[in-house]
Coordinates of C-alpha atoms and ligand atoms in Angstrom, one line a residue:
X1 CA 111.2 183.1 -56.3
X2 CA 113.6 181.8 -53.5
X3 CA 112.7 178.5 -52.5
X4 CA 111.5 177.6 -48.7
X5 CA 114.1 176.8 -46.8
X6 CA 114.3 173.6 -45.4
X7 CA 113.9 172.7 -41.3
X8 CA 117.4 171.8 -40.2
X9 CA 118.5 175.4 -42.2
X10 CA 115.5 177.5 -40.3
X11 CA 117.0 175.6 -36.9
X12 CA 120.3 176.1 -37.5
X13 CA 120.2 180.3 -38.4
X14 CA 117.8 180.5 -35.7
X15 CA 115.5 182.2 -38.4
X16 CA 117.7 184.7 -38.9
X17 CA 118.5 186.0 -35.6
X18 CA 121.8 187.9 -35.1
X19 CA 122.9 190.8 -32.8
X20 CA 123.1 194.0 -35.0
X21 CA 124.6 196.2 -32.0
X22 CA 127.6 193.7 -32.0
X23 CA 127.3 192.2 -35.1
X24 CA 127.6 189.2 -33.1
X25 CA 126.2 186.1 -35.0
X26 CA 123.9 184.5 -32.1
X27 CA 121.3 187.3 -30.7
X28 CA 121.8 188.8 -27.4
X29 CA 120.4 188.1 -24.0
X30 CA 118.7 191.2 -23.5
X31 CA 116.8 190.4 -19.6
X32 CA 115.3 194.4 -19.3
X33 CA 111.8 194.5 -18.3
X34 CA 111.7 198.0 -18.9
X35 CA 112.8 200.3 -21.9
X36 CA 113.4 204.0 -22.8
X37 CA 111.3 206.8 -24.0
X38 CA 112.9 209.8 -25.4
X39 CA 112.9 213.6 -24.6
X40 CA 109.2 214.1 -26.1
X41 CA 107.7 210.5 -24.4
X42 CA 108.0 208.4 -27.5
X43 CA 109.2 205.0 -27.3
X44 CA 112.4 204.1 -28.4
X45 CA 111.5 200.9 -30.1
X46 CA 107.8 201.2 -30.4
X47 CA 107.3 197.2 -30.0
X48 CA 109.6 197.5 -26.5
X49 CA 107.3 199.0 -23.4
X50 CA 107.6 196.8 -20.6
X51 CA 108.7 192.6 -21.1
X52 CA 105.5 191.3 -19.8
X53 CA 103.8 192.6 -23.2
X54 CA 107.0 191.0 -25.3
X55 CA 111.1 191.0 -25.7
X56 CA 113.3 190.4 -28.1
X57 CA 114.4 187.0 -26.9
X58 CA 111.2 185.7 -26.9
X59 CA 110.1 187.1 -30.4
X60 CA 113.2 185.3 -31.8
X61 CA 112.5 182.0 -30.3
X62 CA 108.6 182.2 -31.7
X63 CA 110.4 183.5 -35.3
X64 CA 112.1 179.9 -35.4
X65 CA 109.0 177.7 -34.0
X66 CA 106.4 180.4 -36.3
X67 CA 108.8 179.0 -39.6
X68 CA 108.8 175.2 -38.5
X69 CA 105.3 174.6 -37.9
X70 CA 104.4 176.9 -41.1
X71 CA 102.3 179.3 -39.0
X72 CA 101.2 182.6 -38.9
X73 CA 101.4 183.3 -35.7
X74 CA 103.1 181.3 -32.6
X75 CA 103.0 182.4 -28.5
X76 CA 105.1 181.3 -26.4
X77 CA 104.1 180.4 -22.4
X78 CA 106.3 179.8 -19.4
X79 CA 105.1 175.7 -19.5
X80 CA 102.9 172.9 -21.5
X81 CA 100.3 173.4 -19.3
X82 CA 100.1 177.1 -19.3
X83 CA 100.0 176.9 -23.4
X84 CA 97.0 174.3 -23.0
X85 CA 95.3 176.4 -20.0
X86 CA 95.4 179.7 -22.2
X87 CA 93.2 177.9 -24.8
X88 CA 91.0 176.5 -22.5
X89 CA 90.3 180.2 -21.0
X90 CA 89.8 181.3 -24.2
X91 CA 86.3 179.3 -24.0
X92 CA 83.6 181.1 -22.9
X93 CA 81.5 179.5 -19.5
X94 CA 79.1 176.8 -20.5
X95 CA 80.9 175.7 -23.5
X96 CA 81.4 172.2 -24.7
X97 CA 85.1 170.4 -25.2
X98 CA 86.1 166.9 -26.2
X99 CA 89.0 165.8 -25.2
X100 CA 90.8 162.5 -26.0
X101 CA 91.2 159.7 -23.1
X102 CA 94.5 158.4 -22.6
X103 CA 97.0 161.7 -22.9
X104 CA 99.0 163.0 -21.1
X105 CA 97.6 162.8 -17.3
X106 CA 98.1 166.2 -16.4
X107 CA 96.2 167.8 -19.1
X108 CA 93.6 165.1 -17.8
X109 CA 93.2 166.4 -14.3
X110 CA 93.5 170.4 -15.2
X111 CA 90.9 170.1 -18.1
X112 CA 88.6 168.4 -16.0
X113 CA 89.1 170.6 -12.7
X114 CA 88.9 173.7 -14.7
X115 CA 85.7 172.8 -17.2
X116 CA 83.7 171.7 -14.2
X117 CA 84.6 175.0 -12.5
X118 CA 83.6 177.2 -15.8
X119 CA 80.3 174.6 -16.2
X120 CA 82.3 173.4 -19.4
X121 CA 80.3 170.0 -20.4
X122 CA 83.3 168.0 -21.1
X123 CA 83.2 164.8 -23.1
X124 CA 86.3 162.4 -23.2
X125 CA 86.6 159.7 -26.2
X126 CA 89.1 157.5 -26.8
X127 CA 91.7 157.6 -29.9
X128 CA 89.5 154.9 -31.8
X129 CA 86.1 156.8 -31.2
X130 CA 87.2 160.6 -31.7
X131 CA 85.7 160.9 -35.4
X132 CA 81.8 159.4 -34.1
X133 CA 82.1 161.6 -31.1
X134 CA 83.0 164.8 -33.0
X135 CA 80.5 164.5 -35.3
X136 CA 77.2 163.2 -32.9
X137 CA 78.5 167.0 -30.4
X138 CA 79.4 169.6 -32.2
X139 CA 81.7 170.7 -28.9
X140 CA 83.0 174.7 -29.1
X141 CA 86.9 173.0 -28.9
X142 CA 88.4 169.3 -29.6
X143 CA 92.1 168.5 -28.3
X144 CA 93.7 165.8 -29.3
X145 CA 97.2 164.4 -28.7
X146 CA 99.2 162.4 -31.4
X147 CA 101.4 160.3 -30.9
X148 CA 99.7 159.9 -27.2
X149 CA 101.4 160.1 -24.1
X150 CA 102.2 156.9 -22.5
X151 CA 100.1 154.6 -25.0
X152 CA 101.7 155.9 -28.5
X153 CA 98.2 156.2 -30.1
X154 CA 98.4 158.0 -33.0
X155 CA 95.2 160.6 -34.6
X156 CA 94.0 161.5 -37.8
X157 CA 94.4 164.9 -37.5
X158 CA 92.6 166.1 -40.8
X159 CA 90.1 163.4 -40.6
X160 CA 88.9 164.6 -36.4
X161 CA 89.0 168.2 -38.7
X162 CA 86.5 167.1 -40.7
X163 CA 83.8 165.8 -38.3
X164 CA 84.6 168.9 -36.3
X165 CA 83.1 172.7 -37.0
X166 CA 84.6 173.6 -33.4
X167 CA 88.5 174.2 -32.9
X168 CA 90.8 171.8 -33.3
X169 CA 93.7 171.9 -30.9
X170 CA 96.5 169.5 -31.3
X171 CA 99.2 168.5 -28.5
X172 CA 102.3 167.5 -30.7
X173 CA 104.8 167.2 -28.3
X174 CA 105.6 163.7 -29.2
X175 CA 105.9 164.6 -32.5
X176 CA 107.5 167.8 -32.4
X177 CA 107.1 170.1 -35.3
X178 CA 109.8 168.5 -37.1
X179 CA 107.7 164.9 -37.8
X180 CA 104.5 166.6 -37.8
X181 CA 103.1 169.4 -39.0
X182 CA 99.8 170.0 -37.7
X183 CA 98.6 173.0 -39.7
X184 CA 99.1 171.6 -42.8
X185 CA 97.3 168.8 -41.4
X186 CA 94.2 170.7 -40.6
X187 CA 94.5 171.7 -37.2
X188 CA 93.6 175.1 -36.0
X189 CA 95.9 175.1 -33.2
X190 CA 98.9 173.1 -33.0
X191 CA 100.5 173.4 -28.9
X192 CA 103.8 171.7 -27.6
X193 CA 105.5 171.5 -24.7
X194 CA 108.6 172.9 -25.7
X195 CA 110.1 171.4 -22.2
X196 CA 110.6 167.9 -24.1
X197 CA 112.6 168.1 -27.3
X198 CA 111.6 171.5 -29.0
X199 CA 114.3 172.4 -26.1
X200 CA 115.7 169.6 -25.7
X201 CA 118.0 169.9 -23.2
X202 CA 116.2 169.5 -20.1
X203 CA 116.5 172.9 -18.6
X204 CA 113.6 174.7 -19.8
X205 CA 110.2 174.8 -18.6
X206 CA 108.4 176.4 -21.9
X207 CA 105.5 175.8 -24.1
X208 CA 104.2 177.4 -27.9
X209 CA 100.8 177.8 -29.3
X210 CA 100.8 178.2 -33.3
X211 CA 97.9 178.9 -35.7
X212 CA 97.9 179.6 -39.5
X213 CA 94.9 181.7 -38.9
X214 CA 95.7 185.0 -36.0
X215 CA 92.4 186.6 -37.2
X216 CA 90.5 184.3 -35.5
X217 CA 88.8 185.6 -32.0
X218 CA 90.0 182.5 -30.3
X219 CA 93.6 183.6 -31.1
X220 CA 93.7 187.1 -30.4
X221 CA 91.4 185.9 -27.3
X222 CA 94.3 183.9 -26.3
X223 CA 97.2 186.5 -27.5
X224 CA 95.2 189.5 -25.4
X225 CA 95.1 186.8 -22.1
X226 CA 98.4 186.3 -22.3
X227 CA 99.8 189.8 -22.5
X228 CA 97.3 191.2 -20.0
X229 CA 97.3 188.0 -17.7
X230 CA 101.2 187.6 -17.6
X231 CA 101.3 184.1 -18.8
X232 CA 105.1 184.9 -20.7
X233 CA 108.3 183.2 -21.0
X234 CA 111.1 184.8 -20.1
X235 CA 114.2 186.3 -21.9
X236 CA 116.7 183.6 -20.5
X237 CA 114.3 180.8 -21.2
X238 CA 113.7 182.2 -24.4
X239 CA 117.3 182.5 -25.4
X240 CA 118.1 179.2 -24.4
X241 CA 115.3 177.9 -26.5
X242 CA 116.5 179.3 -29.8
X243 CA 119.7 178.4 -28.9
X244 CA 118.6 174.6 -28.5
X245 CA 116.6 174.7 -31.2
X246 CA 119.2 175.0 -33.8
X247 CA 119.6 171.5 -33.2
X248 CA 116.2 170.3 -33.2
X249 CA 116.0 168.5 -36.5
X250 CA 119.0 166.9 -35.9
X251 CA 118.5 166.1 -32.7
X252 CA 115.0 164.6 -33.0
X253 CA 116.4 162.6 -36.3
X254 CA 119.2 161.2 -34.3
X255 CA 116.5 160.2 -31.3
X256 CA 113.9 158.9 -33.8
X257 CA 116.7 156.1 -35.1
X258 CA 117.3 155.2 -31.7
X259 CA 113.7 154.5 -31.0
X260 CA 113.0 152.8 -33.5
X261 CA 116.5 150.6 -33.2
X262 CA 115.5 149.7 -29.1
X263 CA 111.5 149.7 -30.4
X264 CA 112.4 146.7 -33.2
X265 CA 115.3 145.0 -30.4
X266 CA 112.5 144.5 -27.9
X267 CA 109.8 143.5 -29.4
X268 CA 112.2 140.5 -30.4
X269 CA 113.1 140.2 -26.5
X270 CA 112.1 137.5 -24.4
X271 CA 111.6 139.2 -21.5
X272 CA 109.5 142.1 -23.8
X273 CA 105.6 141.1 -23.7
X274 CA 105.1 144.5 -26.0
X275 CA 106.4 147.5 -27.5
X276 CA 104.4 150.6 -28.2
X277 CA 106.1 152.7 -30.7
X278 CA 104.0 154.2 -34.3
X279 CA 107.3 153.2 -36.1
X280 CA 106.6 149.2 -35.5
X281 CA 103.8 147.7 -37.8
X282 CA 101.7 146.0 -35.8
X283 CA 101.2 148.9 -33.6
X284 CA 97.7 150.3 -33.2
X285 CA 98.1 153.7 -35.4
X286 CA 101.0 153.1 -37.8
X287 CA 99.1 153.7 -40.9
X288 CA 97.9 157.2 -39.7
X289 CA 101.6 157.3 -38.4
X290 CA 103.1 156.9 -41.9
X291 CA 100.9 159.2 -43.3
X292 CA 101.4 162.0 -41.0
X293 CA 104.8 161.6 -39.9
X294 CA 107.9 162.4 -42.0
X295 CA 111.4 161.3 -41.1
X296 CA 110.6 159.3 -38.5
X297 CA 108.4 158.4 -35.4
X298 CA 109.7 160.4 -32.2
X299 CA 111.4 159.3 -29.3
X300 CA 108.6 157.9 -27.0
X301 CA 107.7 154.4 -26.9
X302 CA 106.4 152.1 -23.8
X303 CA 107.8 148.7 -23.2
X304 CA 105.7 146.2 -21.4
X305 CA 108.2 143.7 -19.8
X306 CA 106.9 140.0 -18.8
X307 CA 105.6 139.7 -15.4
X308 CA 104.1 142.4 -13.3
X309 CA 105.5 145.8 -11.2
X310 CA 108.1 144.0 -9.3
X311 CA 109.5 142.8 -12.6
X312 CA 109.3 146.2 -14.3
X313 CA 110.8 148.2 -11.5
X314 CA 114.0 145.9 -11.4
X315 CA 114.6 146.4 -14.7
X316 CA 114.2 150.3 -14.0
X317 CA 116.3 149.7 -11.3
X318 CA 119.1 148.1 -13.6
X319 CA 118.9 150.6 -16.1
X320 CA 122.1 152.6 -16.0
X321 CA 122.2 154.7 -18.6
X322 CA 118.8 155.3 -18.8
X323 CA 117.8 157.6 -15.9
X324 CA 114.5 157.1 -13.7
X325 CA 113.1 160.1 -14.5
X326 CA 109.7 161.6 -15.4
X327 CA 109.8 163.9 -19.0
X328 CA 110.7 163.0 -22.6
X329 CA 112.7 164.5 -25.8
X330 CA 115.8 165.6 -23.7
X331 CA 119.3 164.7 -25.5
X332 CA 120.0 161.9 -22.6
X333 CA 117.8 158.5 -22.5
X334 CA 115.2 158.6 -19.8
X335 CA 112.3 156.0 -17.9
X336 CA 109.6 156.0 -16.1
X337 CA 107.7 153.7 -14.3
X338 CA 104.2 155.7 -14.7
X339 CA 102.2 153.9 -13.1
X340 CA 103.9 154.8 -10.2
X341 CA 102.8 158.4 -11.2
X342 CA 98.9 157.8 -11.9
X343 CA 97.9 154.6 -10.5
X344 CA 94.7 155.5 -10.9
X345 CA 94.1 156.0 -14.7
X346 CA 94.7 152.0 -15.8
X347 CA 98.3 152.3 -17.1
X348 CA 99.4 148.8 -16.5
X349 CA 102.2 147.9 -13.6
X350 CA 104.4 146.7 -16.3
X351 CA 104.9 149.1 -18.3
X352 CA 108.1 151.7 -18.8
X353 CA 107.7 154.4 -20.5
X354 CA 111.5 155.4 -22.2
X355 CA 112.6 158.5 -23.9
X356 CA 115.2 157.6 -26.1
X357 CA 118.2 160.5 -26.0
X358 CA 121.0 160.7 -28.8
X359 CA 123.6 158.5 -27.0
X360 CA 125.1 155.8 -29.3
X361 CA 122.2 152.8 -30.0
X362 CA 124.6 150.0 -29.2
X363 CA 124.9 151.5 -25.5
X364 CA 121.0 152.0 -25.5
X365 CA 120.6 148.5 -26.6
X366 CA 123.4 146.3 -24.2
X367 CA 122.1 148.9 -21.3
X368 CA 118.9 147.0 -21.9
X369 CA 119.7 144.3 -22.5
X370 CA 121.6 144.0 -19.1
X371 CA 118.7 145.4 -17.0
X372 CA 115.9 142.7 -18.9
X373 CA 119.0 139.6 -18.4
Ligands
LIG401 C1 102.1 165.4 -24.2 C2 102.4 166.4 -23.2 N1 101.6 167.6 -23.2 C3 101.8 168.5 -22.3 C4 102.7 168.4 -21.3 C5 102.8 169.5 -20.2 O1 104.0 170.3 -20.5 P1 104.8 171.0 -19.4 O2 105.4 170.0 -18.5 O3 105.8 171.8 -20.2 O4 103.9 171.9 -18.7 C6 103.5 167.3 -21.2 C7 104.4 167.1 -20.0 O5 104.9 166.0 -19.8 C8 103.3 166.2 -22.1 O6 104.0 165.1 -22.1

């Protein structure tokens, strides 16, 4: 028996994928959205019709993410959102969902539009009160995201599995499948946005479903939706992906130091009331963070800086190497002052949320430094 291979050799071979026309060792761009039949009508390549149902470029990128995650099956969508909304219209109307507060704000505002248009009773718990919620409503689907997106909660994944009989969908995109895999952990869907660091690179909109188990009606619910529906990544997006990916481990090893580097040098700071990162100990969700990541605890943290907006947006303002802009996991360092995105939803003034890229740490570390002085 040949023993599994590890991530950063899945990543770098792209799973396998070459060109056998060529014999070129990176897979082609193939961009056709139509292909041949021969003189008596039969398909050339049966699993080829038309590139809304599939393509090439798209199966290899799902080959790579289907091998990381240890799935059975992975999908990939044209955004985050669209992954997240395909297993949302998988429920049927009048179902029930729990949701955790506190994630990302966009999944917020579409779950909540869409399940009060489909009569969807939605219930939304904190990170803390998941497991008593999940087991007083047994809801039809349960999403959680860990680490959370801006507050670095981290979830039990197996435990919330446990108090649930309805799906379990995780939103790993902090985590990336590298620190966390949620299958193995129990979850019965495991989505990222592959815009932040699956990609990597900032330059593709894309996100990926996974399950270990394809059998299930929910799945080939959400596989038929997505064929029929259009909801499909393209073959340029998808090329791009598998090429980024082969630099995903080392990527998101290289961006998990940092974080944890700038995470440890401001909570010492002066200026630094606190740091929200799972790789610092006295952060809410470290022990669950130990447990269920490996090699390290992402690249998303949230620094709340002494004082109030004013203070936090001139340190934005100083920042030079970090740039103001929304989005996370991309190879170059970024902020965001979010609650100039969603005043509304009690992030405080003085926080910044940072995505930390795979510059050198002492830059990271004097560019902050400068900015708090
Ligand atoms: C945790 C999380 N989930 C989902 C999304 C949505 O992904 P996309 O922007 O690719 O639609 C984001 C985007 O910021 C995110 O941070």
């Amino acid at each position: 028996m040949k023993k599994p291979l590890h991530p950063a050799t899945i990543a770098a071979h792209a799973a396998g994928a070459l060109d056998p026309q060529s014999g070129g060792v990176v897979p082609a761009l193939q961009p056709s959205t139509t292909f041949l039949r021969d003189e008596s009508y039969a398909l050339v390549r049966p699993d080829n019709i038309y590139s809304r149902d599939n393509s090439d470029n798209m199966r290899q990128a799902e080959a790579v993410i289907r091998a990381l995650e240890n799935a059975q099956d992975t999908l990939l969508f044209p955004s985050g959102m669209a992954a997240i909304a395909a297993v949302f219209r998988a429920l049927p109307n009048r179902a029930s969902a729990i949701v955790q507060s506190g994630i990302y704000w966009g999944t917020t505002a579409w779950v909540r539009d869409f399940c009060a248009r489909r009569e969807i009773t939605l219930i939304e718990a904190p990170a803390a009160d998941l497991i008593p919620t999940c087991q007083a409503h047994p809801a039809d689907l349960v999403l959680i995201e860990t680490p959370s997106n801006p507050w670095l909660l981290t979830v039990d994944i197996a435990a919330v599995k446990q108090a649930t009989k309805g799906i379990l969908l995780v939103d790993g995109t902090a985590a990336t499948p590298v620190l966390t895999r949620a299958l193995d952990h129990g979850a019965d869907i495991v989505m990222h946005s592959a815009t932040k660091a699956i990609n990597g690179h900032s330059d593709v909109l894309a996100g990926v479903l996974s399950t270990a188990a394809p059998e299930r009606d929910v799945w080939q619910a959400i596989k038929a939706d997505r064929k029929m529906a259009g909801a499909i990544l393209g073959p340029f997006e998808a090329w791009l992906l598998t090429r980024a990916m082969r630099t995903l481990p080392l990527r998101v090893e290289r961006m998990s130091q940092n974080a944890l580097a700038l995470a440890q040098h401001l909570m010492a700071h002066d200026a630094v009331e606190d740091v929200f990162y799972p790789g610092l100990p006295h952060h809410q969700g470290h022990d669950i963070a130990l447990r269920q990541m490996q090699g390290g605890f992402g690249s998303l943290l949230s620094v709340l800086v002494k004082g109030g907006r004013a203070d936090a947006l001139r340190v934005t303002g100083k920042l030079e190497l970090f740039l103001r802009a929304t989005s996370l996991g991309g190879v170059e360092s970024l902020v965001e002052h979010r609650h100039t995105i969603e005043p509304h939803t009690g992030i405080p003034e003085n926080l910044i949320r940072v995505s930390t890229g795979i510059e050198h740490i002492d830059d990271l570390i004097a560019d902050w430094d400068q900015a708090l002085a």
